[in-house]
Coordinates of C-alpha atoms and ligand atoms in Angstrom, one line a residue:
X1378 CA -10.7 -6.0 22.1
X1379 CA -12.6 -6.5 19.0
X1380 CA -16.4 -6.2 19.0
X1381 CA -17.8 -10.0 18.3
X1382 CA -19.6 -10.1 15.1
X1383 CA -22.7 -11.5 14.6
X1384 CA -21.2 -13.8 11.7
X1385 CA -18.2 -15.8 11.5
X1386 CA -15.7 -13.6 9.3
X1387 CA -12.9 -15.0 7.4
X1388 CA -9.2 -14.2 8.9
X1389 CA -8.5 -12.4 6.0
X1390 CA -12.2 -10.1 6.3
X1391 CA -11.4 -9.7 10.4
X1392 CA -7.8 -7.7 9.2
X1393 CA -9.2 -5.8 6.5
X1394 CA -8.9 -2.3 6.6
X1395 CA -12.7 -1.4 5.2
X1396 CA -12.0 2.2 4.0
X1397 CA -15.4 4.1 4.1
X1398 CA -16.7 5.5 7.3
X1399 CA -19.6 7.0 5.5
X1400 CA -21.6 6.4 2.0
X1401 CA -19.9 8.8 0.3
X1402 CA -16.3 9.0 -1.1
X1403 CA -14.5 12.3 -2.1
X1404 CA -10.8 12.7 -2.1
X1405 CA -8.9 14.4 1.0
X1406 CA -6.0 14.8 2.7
X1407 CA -6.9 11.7 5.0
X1408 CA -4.0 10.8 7.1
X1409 CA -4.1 9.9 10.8
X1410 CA -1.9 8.9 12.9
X1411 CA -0.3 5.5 12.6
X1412 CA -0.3 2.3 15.2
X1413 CA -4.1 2.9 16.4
X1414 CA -6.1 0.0 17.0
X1415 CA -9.4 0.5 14.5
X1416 CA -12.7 -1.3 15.1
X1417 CA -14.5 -2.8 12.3
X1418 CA -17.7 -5.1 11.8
X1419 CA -15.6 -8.1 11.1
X1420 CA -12.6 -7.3 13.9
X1421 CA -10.0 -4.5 13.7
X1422 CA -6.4 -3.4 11.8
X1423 CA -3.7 -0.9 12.5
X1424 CA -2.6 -1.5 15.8
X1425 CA 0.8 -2.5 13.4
X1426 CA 2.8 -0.7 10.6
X1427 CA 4.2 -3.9 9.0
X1428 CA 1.4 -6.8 9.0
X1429 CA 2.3 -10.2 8.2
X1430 CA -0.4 -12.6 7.2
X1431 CA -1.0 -16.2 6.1
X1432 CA -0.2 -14.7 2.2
X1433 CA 3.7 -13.9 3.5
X1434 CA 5.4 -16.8 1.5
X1435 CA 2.7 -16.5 -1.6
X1436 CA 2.9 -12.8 -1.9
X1437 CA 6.6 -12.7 -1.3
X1438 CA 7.0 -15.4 -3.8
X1439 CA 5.4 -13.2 -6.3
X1440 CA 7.2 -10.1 -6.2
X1441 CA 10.4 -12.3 -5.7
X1442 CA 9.6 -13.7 -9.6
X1443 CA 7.6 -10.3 -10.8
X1444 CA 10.8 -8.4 -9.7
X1445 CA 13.1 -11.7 -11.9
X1446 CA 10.8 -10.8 -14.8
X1447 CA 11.1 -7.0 -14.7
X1448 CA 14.1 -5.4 -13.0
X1449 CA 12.7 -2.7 -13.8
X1450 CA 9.8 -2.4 -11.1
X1451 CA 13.2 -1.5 -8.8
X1452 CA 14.4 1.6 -9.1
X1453 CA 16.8 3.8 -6.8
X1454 CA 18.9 6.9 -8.1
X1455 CA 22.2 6.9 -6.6
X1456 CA 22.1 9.6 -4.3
X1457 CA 18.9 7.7 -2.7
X1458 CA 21.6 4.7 -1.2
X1459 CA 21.7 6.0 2.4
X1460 CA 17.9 6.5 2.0
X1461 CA 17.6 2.6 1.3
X1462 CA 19.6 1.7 4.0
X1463 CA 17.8 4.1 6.3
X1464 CA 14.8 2.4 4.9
X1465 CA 16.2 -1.5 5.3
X1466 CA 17.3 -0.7 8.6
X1467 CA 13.6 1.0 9.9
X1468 CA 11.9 -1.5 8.2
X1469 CA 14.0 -4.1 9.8
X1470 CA 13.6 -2.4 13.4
X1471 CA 10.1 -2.3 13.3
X1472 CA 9.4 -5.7 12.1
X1473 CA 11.9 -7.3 15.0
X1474 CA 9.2 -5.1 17.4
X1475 CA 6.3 -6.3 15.7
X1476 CA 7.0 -9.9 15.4
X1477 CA 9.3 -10.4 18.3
X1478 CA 8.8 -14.2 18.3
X1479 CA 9.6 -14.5 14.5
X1480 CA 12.4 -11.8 13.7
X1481 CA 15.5 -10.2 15.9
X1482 CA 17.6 -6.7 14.7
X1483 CA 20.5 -5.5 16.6
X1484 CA 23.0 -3.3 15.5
X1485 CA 26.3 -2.7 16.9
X1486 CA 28.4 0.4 14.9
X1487 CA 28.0 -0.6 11.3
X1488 CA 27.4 -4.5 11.6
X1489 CA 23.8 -5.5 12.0
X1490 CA 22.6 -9.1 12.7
X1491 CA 18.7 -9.6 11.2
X1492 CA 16.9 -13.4 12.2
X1493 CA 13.8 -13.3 10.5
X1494 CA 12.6 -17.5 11.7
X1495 CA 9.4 -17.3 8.9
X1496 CA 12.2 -17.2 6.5
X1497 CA 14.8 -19.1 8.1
X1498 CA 17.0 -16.4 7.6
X1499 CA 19.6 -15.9 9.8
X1500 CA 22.2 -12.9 8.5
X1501 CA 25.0 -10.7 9.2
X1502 CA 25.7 -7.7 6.9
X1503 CA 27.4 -4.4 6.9
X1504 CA 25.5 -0.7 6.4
X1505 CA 27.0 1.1 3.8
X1506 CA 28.4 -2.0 2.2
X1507 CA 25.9 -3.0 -0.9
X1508 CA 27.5 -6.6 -1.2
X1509 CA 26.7 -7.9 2.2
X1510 CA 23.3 -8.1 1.3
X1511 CA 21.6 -10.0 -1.8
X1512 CA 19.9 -7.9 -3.7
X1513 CA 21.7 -4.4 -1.7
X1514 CA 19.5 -2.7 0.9
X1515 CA 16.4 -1.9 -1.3
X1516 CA 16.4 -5.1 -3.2
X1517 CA 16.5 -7.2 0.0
X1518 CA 14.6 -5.1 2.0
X1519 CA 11.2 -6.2 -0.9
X1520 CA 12.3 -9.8 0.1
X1521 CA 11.3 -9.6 4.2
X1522 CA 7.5 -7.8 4.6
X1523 CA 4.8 -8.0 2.2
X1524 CA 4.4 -4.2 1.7
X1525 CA 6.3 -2.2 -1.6
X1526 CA 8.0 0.9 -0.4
X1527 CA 8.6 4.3 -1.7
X1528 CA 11.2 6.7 -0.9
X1529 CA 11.1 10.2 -1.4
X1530 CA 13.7 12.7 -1.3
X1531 CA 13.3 16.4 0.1
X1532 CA 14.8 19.5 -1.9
X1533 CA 14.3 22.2 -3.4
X1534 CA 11.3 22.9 -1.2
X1535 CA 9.8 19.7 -2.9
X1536 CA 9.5 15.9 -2.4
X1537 CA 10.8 13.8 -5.2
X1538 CA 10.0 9.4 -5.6
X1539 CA 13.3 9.0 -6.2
X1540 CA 13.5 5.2 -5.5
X1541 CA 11.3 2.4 -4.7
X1542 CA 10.6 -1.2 -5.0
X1543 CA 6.6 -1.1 -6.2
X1544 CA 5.7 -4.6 -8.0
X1545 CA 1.5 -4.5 -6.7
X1546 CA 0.9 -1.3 -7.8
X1547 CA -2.8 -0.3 -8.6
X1548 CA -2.3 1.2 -12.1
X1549 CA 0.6 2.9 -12.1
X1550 CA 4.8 2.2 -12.9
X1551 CA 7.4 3.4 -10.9
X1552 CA 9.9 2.9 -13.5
X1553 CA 7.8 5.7 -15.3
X1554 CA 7.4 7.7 -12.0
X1555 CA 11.1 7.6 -10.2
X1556 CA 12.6 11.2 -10.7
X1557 CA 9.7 13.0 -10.8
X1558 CA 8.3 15.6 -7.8
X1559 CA 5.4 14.8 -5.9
X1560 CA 3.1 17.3 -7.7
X1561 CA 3.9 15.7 -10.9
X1562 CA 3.2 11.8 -9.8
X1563 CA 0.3 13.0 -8.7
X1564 CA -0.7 14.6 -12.0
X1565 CA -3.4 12.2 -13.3
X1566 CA -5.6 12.5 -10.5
X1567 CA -8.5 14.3 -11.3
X1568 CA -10.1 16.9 -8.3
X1569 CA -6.8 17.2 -6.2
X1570 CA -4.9 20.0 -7.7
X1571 CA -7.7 22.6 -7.7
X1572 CA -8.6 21.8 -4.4
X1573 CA -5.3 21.7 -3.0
X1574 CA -5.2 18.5 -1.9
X1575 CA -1.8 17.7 -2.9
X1576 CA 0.1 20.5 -2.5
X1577 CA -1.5 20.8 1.3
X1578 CA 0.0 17.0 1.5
X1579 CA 3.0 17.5 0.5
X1580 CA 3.4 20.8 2.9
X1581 CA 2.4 17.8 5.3
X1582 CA 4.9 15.5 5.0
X1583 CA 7.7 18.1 4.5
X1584 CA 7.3 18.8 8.0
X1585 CA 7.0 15.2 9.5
X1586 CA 9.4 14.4 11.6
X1587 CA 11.1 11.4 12.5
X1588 CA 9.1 9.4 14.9
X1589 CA 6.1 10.9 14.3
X1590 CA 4.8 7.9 11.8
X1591 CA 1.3 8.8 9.9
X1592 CA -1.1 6.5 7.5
X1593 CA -3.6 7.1 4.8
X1594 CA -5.8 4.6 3.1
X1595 CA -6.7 4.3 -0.8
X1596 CA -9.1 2.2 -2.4
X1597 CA -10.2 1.0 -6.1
X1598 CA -11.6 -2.3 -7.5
X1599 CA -9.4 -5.1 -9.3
X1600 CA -10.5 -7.8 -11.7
X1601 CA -9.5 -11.3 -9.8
X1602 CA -7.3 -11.4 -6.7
X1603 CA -4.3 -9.5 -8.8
X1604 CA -2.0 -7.9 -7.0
X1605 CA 0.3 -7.1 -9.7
X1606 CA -2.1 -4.7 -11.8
X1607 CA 0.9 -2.2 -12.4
X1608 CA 1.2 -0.6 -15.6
X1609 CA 3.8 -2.5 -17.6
X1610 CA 1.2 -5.6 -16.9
X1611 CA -2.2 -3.7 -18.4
X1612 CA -2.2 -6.1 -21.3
X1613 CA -2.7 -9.3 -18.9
X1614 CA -5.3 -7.8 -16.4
X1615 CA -7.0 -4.9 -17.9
X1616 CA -9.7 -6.6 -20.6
X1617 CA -10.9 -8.0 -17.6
X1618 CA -12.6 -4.2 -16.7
X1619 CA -14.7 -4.8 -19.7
X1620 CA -15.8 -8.4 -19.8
X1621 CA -16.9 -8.6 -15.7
X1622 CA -19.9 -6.7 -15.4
X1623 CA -22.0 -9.5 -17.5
X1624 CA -19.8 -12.0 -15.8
X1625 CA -22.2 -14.0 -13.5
X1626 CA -18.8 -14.9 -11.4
X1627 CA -18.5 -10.6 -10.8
X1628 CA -19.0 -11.1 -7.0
X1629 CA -16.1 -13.6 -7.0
X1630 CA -14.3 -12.1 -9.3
X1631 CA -14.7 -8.0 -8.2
X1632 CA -12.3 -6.9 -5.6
X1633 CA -12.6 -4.5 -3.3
X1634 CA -8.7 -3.4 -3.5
X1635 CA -7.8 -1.2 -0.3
X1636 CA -4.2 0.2 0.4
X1637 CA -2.8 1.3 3.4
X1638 CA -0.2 3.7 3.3
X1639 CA 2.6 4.5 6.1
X1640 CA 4.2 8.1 5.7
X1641 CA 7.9 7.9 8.0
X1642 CA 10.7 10.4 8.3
X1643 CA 13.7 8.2 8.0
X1644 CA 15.7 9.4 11.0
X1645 CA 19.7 9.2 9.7
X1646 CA 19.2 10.0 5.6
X1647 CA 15.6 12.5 6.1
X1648 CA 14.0 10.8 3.3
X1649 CA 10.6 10.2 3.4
X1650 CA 9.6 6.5 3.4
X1651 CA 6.3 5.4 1.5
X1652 CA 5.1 1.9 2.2
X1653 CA 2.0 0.4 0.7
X1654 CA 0.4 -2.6 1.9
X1655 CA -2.5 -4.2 -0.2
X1656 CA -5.3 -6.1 0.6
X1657 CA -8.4 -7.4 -1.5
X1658 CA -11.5 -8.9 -0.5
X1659 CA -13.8 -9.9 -3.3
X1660 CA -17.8 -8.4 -3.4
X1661 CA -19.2 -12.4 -1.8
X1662 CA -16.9 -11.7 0.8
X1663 CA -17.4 -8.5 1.8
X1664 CA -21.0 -9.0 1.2
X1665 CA -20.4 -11.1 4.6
X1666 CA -20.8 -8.5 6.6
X1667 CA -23.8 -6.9 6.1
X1668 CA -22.8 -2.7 7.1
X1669 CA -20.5 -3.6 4.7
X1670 CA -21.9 -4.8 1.3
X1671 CA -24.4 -1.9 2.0
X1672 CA -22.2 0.9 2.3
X1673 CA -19.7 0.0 -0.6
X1674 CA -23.2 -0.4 -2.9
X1675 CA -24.1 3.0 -2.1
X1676 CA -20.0 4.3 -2.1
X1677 CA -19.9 2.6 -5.7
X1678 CA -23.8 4.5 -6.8
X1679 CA -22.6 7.8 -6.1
X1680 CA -18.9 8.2 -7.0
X1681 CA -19.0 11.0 -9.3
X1682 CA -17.9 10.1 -12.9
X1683 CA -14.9 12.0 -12.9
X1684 CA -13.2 9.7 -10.1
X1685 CA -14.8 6.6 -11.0
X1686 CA -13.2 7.0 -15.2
X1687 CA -10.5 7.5 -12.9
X1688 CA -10.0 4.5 -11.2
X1689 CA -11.1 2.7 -14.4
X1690 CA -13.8 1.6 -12.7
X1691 CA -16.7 2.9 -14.8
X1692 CA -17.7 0.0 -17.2
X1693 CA -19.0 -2.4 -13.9
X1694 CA -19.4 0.2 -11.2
X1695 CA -22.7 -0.1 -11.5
X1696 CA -23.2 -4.0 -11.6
X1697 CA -21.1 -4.0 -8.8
X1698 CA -23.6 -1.7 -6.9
X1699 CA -26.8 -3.2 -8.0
X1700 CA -25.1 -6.6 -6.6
X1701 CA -24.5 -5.2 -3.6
X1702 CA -27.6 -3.6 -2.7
X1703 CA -30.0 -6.5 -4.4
X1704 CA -28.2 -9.7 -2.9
Ligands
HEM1334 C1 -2.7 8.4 -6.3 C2 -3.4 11.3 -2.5 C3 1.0 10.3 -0.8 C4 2.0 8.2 -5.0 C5 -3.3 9.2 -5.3 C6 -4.7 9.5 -5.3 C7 -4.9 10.4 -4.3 C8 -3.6 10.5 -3.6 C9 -6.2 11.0 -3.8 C10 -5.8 9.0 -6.3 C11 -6.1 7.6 -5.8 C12 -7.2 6.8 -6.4 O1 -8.3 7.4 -6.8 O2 -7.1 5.6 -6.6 C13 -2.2 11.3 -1.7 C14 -2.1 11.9 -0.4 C15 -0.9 11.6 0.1 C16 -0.2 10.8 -0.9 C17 -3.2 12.8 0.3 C18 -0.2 12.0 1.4 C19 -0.7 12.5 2.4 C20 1.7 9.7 -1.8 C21 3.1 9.4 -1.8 C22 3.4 8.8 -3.0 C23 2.2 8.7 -3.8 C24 4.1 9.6 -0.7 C25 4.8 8.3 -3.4 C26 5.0 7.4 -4.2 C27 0.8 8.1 -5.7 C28 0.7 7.5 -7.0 C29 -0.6 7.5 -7.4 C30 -1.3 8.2 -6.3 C31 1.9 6.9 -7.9 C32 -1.2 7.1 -8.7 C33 -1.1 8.2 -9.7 C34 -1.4 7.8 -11.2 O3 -2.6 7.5 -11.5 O4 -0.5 7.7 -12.0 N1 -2.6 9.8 -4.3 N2 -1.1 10.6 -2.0 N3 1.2 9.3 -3.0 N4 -0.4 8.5 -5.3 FE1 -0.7 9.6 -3.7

């Protein structure tokens, strides 16, 4: 049971995963494990791996036509085909669990049967066989839960993204990313190499074992409720960084933009599935609830320069947190 809240939060604000459990933000290794109930101001998350809200259609209506106008946000290297099939059918599994009302998965040998009734799908397909499915296993898998995936392959005493279906991503491509190790994705980030942070991550997952499902959350701020603020679409979304803080709409327009990140061992193929799940609230919401407003004020105040250039969040930072503290 949730604590009540002394306000009336929005559905949307009750769900949201607020990231900071303190008024300071540094970068660590921060998984936990996955499918704990958490308790925040405005409700609770993460009882769930897969979370369906009332932004299913919309959101899979946009990566259905970002995905039409670049093929290229897709990717999967050949030898990562049982992966996605690994992935389709987990992914598939968990969401029949999750939503037993809405969705059914049985498989029997080979042949699987999925009913997913949000979608009014009703489906029989083979695993193994690319053409029973539209779109193959990776392709259709983007079409049934609101998250993008990630799978990573283990050799070489490494972990490599070696396919995934990524169209919200928060400033990156995967298109520029599949093939490369871990290490190497991760090579942008300021702070995390000298303090080991991803190399002690990757150590991490190269021992997880199937079953034992962890999560991470990640945080930045977006222009506009964009989910799509990958890359290949900087032209269309990142002027915006410059022209907000002197916006008087900033507190509609600045979004807090929170992922939350499952980590699985695929069971039959050992890949290691990635699934990100994004969810924005804009500043006038989350300045709702008051713990809130006031800790992301002081979060924004004193992120040190380094991760805030970073983020790209430098140029309205600080309007953000003299909003938040001053409204
Ligand atoms: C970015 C840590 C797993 C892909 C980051 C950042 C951190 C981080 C601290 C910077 C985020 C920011 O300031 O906004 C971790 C940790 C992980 C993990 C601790 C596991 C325990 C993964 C996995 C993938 C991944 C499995 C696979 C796709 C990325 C990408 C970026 C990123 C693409 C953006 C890099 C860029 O700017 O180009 N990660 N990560 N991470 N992470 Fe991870």
């Amino acid at each position: 049971m949730s604590a009540t809240p002394s306000f009336l939060a929005s559905p949307r604000l009750q769900r949201f995963p607020y990231p900071f459990p303190q008024d300071t933000y540094r970068y660590s290794t921060n998984v936990e494990p996955a499918f704990r109930h958490v308790e925040t101001q405005a409700g609770g998350w993460g009882e769930r791996m897969l979370e369906i809200d009332a932004d299913y259609h919309a959101e899979l209506a946009e990566r259905r036509a970002i995905l039409e106008r670049d093929p290229s946000r897709m990717a999967l290297l050949e030898h990562m085909r049982p992966a996605a099939w690994d992935a389709l059918e987990t992914v598939l599994a968990t969401l029949a669990e999750e939503y037993p009302d809405q969705m059914e998965f049985t498989r029997s040998g080979r042949a699987c049967h999925w009913v997913n009734r949000l979608l009014d799908e009703d489906r029989h397909f083979v695993i193994g066989e690319d053409s029973s499915l539209p779109g193959g296993p990776l392709g259709y898998l983007s079409t049934q839960m609101q998250e993008d995936v990630a799978l990573l392959d283990q050799r070489e005493d490494a972990l490599w993204l070696d396919a995934g279906a990524i169209t919200f991503a928060a400033d990156w491509s995967v298109g520029f990313d599949v093939g490369m190790r871990f290490l190497e994705v991760h090579g942008p980030v300021p702070r995390v190499h000298e303090e080991q942070i991803i190399t002690r991550a990757q150590q991490f997952l190269m021992r997880l074992q199937p079953g034992q499902d962890y999560r991470r959350t990640n945080w930045t701020l977006t222009v506009d409720r964009r989910l799509d603020t990958s890359t290949e679409t900087y032209p269309e979304w990142g002027p915006g960084r410059a022209s907000v803080a002197d916006d008087p709409a900033l507190p509609e327009r600045l979004h807090l933009r929170v992922e939350v990140q499952h980590l699985v061992r695929l069971p039959r193929s050992g890949a290691i599935m990635f699934v990100i799940r994004t969810h924005l609230a804009s500043l006038a919401e989350i300045a709702a609830v008051p713990a809130w407003r006031e800790r992301l004020g002081r979060v924004l105040a004193e992120l040190p320069q380094d991760m805030a250039d970073y983020k790209g969040i430098s140029r309205y930072r600080d309007a953000a947190s003299a909003w938040l503290l001053n409204c």
